[in-house]
Amino acid sequence: MSASDPLPRPRRARRQDADPASPPGRADTAKSPATPRRARRSTRQAPAPDAVADRPSLDLALQGGGSHGAFTWGVLDVLLEDGRLRLDGVSGTSAGAMNAAVMATGFARGGALGARQALSAFWQAVSGVPACFGRVGQEPAVGSPGASTPTWIYNRNAWPGMAAWNAWWRLWSPYELNPFNLDPLRDIVQAHVDVQALREGPLQVFVTATSVRTGQPRVFSGQDLSIEALMASACLPQSAQTVVIDGEPFWDGGFSGNPALWPLVYGTTTDDVLLVQINPREHAGIPRTAAEIDDRINEITFNASLVAELRAIAFVQRLLRDRRIDPSRYKQMRLHRVADEDGLAPFGASSKLNTDPRLLTTLFSLGRHAAQRWLATQATSVGRASTLDIDEVFLANRVARAKPPSEV
């Protein structure tokens, strides 16, 4: 694909059911993941039982990460194209929330193919609009690389003079630099998201934002879903003015839940959850420059809440296996994960602010390939067993495996 080619558009897949199974209720935002109960019944319309009975159901947990959400787009495109799994609930944060909302809108209008087309149209609109994941005007001019673009060109912090540019921008808040609160992302979201479809459509959507006042996550679902909720979930305070909903100020959901898993514990009857991870767990070497240190702080911060939730889920799972708690009161969750840490490694945290069409196309392809690998090797375990070992992937102590500072 050449640099001038448009972003990929979905091809028509084999016929699929227009609606997934109806989720049975909304998450109770006052509870924690340590005491999950079965979800309540919902008034959402369900498809005919024979249309979905032969397909295992799956919840999705979509991480945020700015432009790296195009990786998640690729994963969703393959899952929707394949059609062997029935999607139930979707929990998303920031870019993950955008993907969830756009997919739910397309699904409500045209089933799996409609969802794929909606996602493609959304990322087409985002493509090349730099202020979508950064400040309005925060895009210094750089050269126009050819088709064989080196990956470093997508990492904004690697650009010549970017350190001085960033230092200057950090002297000002978005209230000073953007007093009229111009936001291209809001315009795009309004054009591609149908709020009614989010609230009453066949996919149940959960969107996480962080309360500025308490620091706690707020999960929007059902009738609470809105364009403002989506913008709150993606509100980085260094780049955008705080989003206020019902008098409560909110920032990006990644600070408190990236993504939040417990809404899927309480809000759906599906036991299988697929985590689409785009934030790296590990970082090679020692960050030395100010930009590298900021990038690593970003990565650690936006993974911390997820690791904490997974630790709680792993604890409950051990209690269930040891028959120390009543299995009729707790969900035996089966967890799965799609990721490509090696493929995403060349793209630093600063590339999350870059909407270069070539970058989005690359990330989309990486996501498709990762999902295809997962479907080929692990999809048959859905409904039967977990394929994600939480202890090994997220909780194992890797300090002993790392090189000492003198060898880095």
XYZ file of C-alpha atoms in Angstrom, residues 56-308:
253
model
C -19.967 -18.863 22.122
C -20.352 -15.367 23.524
C -17.493 -13.010 24.270
C -17.058 -9.716 26.095
C -14.401 -7.250 24.947
C -12.128 -5.041 27.055
C -10.501 -2.334 24.927
C -7.546 -0.295 26.163
C -7.031 3.351 25.321
C -3.959 4.730 23.621
C -4.713 7.513 21.157
C -3.733 6.625 17.607
C -2.751 3.141 18.772
C -6.482 2.499 18.923
C -6.082 1.728 15.213
C -4.497 -1.562 16.359
C -7.741 -2.341 18.195
C -9.669 -1.396 15.061
C -7.742 -4.117 13.209
C -8.547 -6.665 15.924
C -12.252 -5.801 15.874
C -12.317 -5.931 12.082
C -11.112 -9.545 12.131
C -13.451 -10.631 14.945
C -16.432 -9.141 13.125
C -15.332 -10.584 9.784
C -14.756 -14.061 11.215
C -18.158 -14.270 12.906
C -17.640 -17.418 14.956
C -17.885 -15.515 18.281
C -20.950 -13.638 19.492
C -20.133 -10.256 21.024
C -22.019 -9.316 24.166
C -20.583 -6.445 26.243
C -17.735 -4.025 25.466
C -15.817 -2.020 28.056
C -13.563 0.695 26.661
C -11.455 3.618 27.774
C -10.356 6.637 25.723
C -9.625 5.372 22.181
C -11.023 2.013 23.301
C -14.281 3.752 24.211
C -14.375 5.405 20.798
C -13.899 2.040 19.098
C -16.622 0.508 21.279
C -19.105 3.303 20.587
C -18.518 3.371 16.843
C -18.721 -0.422 16.617
C -21.973 -0.463 18.630
C -23.426 2.210 16.344
C -22.560 0.245 13.213
C -23.762 -3.023 14.717
C -27.138 -1.565 15.601
C -27.570 -0.328 12.024
C -26.114 -3.147 9.981
C -24.811 -6.064 12.018
C -21.183 -7.162 11.797
C -20.614 -5.685 8.344
C -22.166 -2.399 9.453
C -19.834 -2.328 12.451
C -16.788 -2.892 10.247
C -17.840 -0.146 7.874
C -18.501 2.243 10.762
C -15.058 1.639 12.256
C -13.397 2.149 8.887
C -15.262 5.425 8.327
C -14.355 6.674 11.804
C -10.633 6.039 11.402
C -10.741 7.494 7.908
C -12.091 10.671 9.497
C -9.425 10.663 12.223
C -6.656 10.085 9.689
C -4.428 13.091 9.242
C -6.194 15.267 11.845
C -3.367 15.844 14.362
C -5.423 17.559 17.047
C -7.597 14.457 17.558
C -5.201 13.080 20.184
C -3.252 16.227 21.073
C -3.651 19.939 21.516
C -5.155 22.050 18.777
C -2.229 23.439 16.805
C 0.357 21.182 18.457
C 1.873 19.783 15.257
C 5.139 21.314 14.037
C 5.924 20.910 10.360
C 8.138 17.946 9.445
C 9.264 16.446 6.188
C 7.057 14.197 4.105
C 8.694 10.755 4.151
C 8.224 8.365 1.270
C 6.568 4.971 1.159
C 9.439 3.267 3.047
C 8.880 5.351 6.159
C 11.195 4.549 9.100
C 9.232 3.880 12.264
C 11.015 6.629 14.202
C 9.306 9.269 12.068
C 6.010 8.369 13.753
C 7.453 8.990 17.235
C 6.957 12.702 17.766
C 9.573 12.896 20.522
C 12.217 11.720 18.048
C 11.619 14.654 15.719
C 14.373 17.312 15.572
C 13.606 20.191 17.909
C 10.657 18.379 19.531
C 12.119 18.618 23.046
C 12.165 22.418 22.845
C 8.723 22.416 21.252
C 7.260 20.267 24.048
C 8.914 22.396 26.720
C 7.305 25.507 25.282
C 3.866 23.909 25.031
C 3.997 22.740 28.638
C 4.171 26.315 29.826
C 0.530 26.726 28.863
C -2.673 24.932 29.754
C -5.375 24.062 27.207
C -7.483 26.822 28.762
C -4.850 29.367 27.730
C -3.952 27.959 24.324
C -7.465 26.888 23.323
C -9.866 29.246 25.133
C -12.727 28.444 22.745
C -12.314 24.707 23.429
C -12.047 23.724 19.767
C -11.977 19.931 19.500
C -11.861 18.145 16.126
C -12.266 14.768 17.840
C -15.607 15.814 19.312
C -16.865 16.761 15.835
C -15.775 13.383 14.442
C -17.338 11.445 17.324
C -20.628 13.305 16.944
C -20.686 12.436 13.243
C -19.976 8.716 13.760
C -21.696 7.772 17.028
C -25.435 7.279 17.509
C -26.151 7.762 21.215
C -29.475 5.959 20.959
C -27.687 2.908 19.549
C -25.307 2.958 22.519
C -28.140 3.098 24.997
C -30.550 0.606 23.442
C -28.626 -1.305 20.775
C -27.714 -4.999 20.891
C -24.162 -4.417 22.180
C -23.881 -3.231 25.758
C -21.202 -0.556 26.090
C -19.320 0.560 29.205
C -17.200 3.729 29.093
C -14.775 4.685 31.862
C -13.724 8.205 32.855
C -11.845 9.440 35.933
C -13.389 11.825 38.444
C -11.069 14.809 38.912
C -12.515 15.381 42.380
C -12.150 11.847 43.801
C -9.711 10.154 41.433
C -12.153 7.238 41.190
C -13.459 5.657 37.964
C -16.940 6.454 36.733
C -18.410 3.884 34.377
C -21.073 5.196 32.026
C -23.551 2.667 30.649
C -27.134 2.474 29.454
C -28.964 5.795 29.621
C -25.866 7.513 31.046
C -23.975 7.098 27.782
C -23.484 10.275 25.769
C -21.028 12.112 23.560
C -19.847 13.926 26.687
C -19.103 10.597 28.389
C -16.968 9.537 25.434
C -15.092 12.831 25.441
C -14.548 12.580 29.201
C -13.052 9.123 28.741
C -10.487 10.567 26.302
C -9.761 13.850 28.097
C -6.020 14.185 28.688
C -5.766 17.280 30.925
C -2.538 18.478 29.297
C -4.272 18.590 25.916
C -7.969 19.245 26.452
C -10.206 21.182 28.780
C -11.850 19.176 31.548
C -15.194 17.600 30.622
C -17.956 18.379 33.127
C -20.982 16.075 33.355
C -23.784 16.856 35.807
C -21.469 19.209 37.658
C -18.700 16.591 38.046
C -15.339 17.170 36.294
C -13.750 14.233 34.472
C -10.403 13.359 32.914
C -9.200 10.427 30.836
C -10.424 7.036 32.039
C -6.939 5.568 31.662
C -5.941 7.068 35.006
C -8.370 4.792 36.856
C -9.391 1.969 34.502
C -7.664 1.073 31.234
C -10.021 -0.575 30.632
C -12.324 -1.267 33.562
C -13.048 -5.000 33.734
C -15.521 -5.101 36.593
C -18.448 -3.736 34.532
C -18.172 -6.905 32.455
C -18.195 -8.978 35.653
C -21.443 -7.433 36.866
C -23.094 -6.217 33.689
C -23.239 -9.281 31.432
C -23.816 -13.015 31.798
C -20.878 -13.834 29.525
C -17.946 -15.458 31.330
C -15.315 -14.981 28.601
C -13.494 -11.642 28.297
C -11.009 -10.792 25.564
C -8.554 -8.047 26.512
C -7.157 -6.096 23.568
C -3.951 -4.673 24.981
C -2.057 -1.845 23.300
C -0.130 -0.432 26.265
C 3.240 -2.204 26.728
C 3.904 -4.096 29.951
C 7.684 -3.860 29.818
C 10.300 -1.395 28.616
C 13.811 -2.335 27.515
C 16.646 -0.290 28.999
C 16.576 2.773 31.213
C 14.736 5.917 30.101
C 17.311 8.700 30.141
C 15.913 11.714 28.315
C 13.025 13.778 29.660
C 10.833 12.534 26.808
C 11.717 8.868 27.464
C 10.989 9.283 31.174
C 7.612 10.894 30.429
C 6.769 8.103 27.988
C 7.536 5.369 30.497
C 5.600 7.123 33.269
C 2.661 7.257 30.861
C 2.905 3.525 30.146
C 3.170 2.531 33.812
C 0.337 4.833 34.906
C -2.050 3.633 32.227
C -1.422 -0.040 33.040
C -1.574 0.177 36.845
C -5.352 0.008 37.233
C -5.637 -2.929 34.825
C -2.996 -4.919 36.710
C -4.774 -4.208 40.004
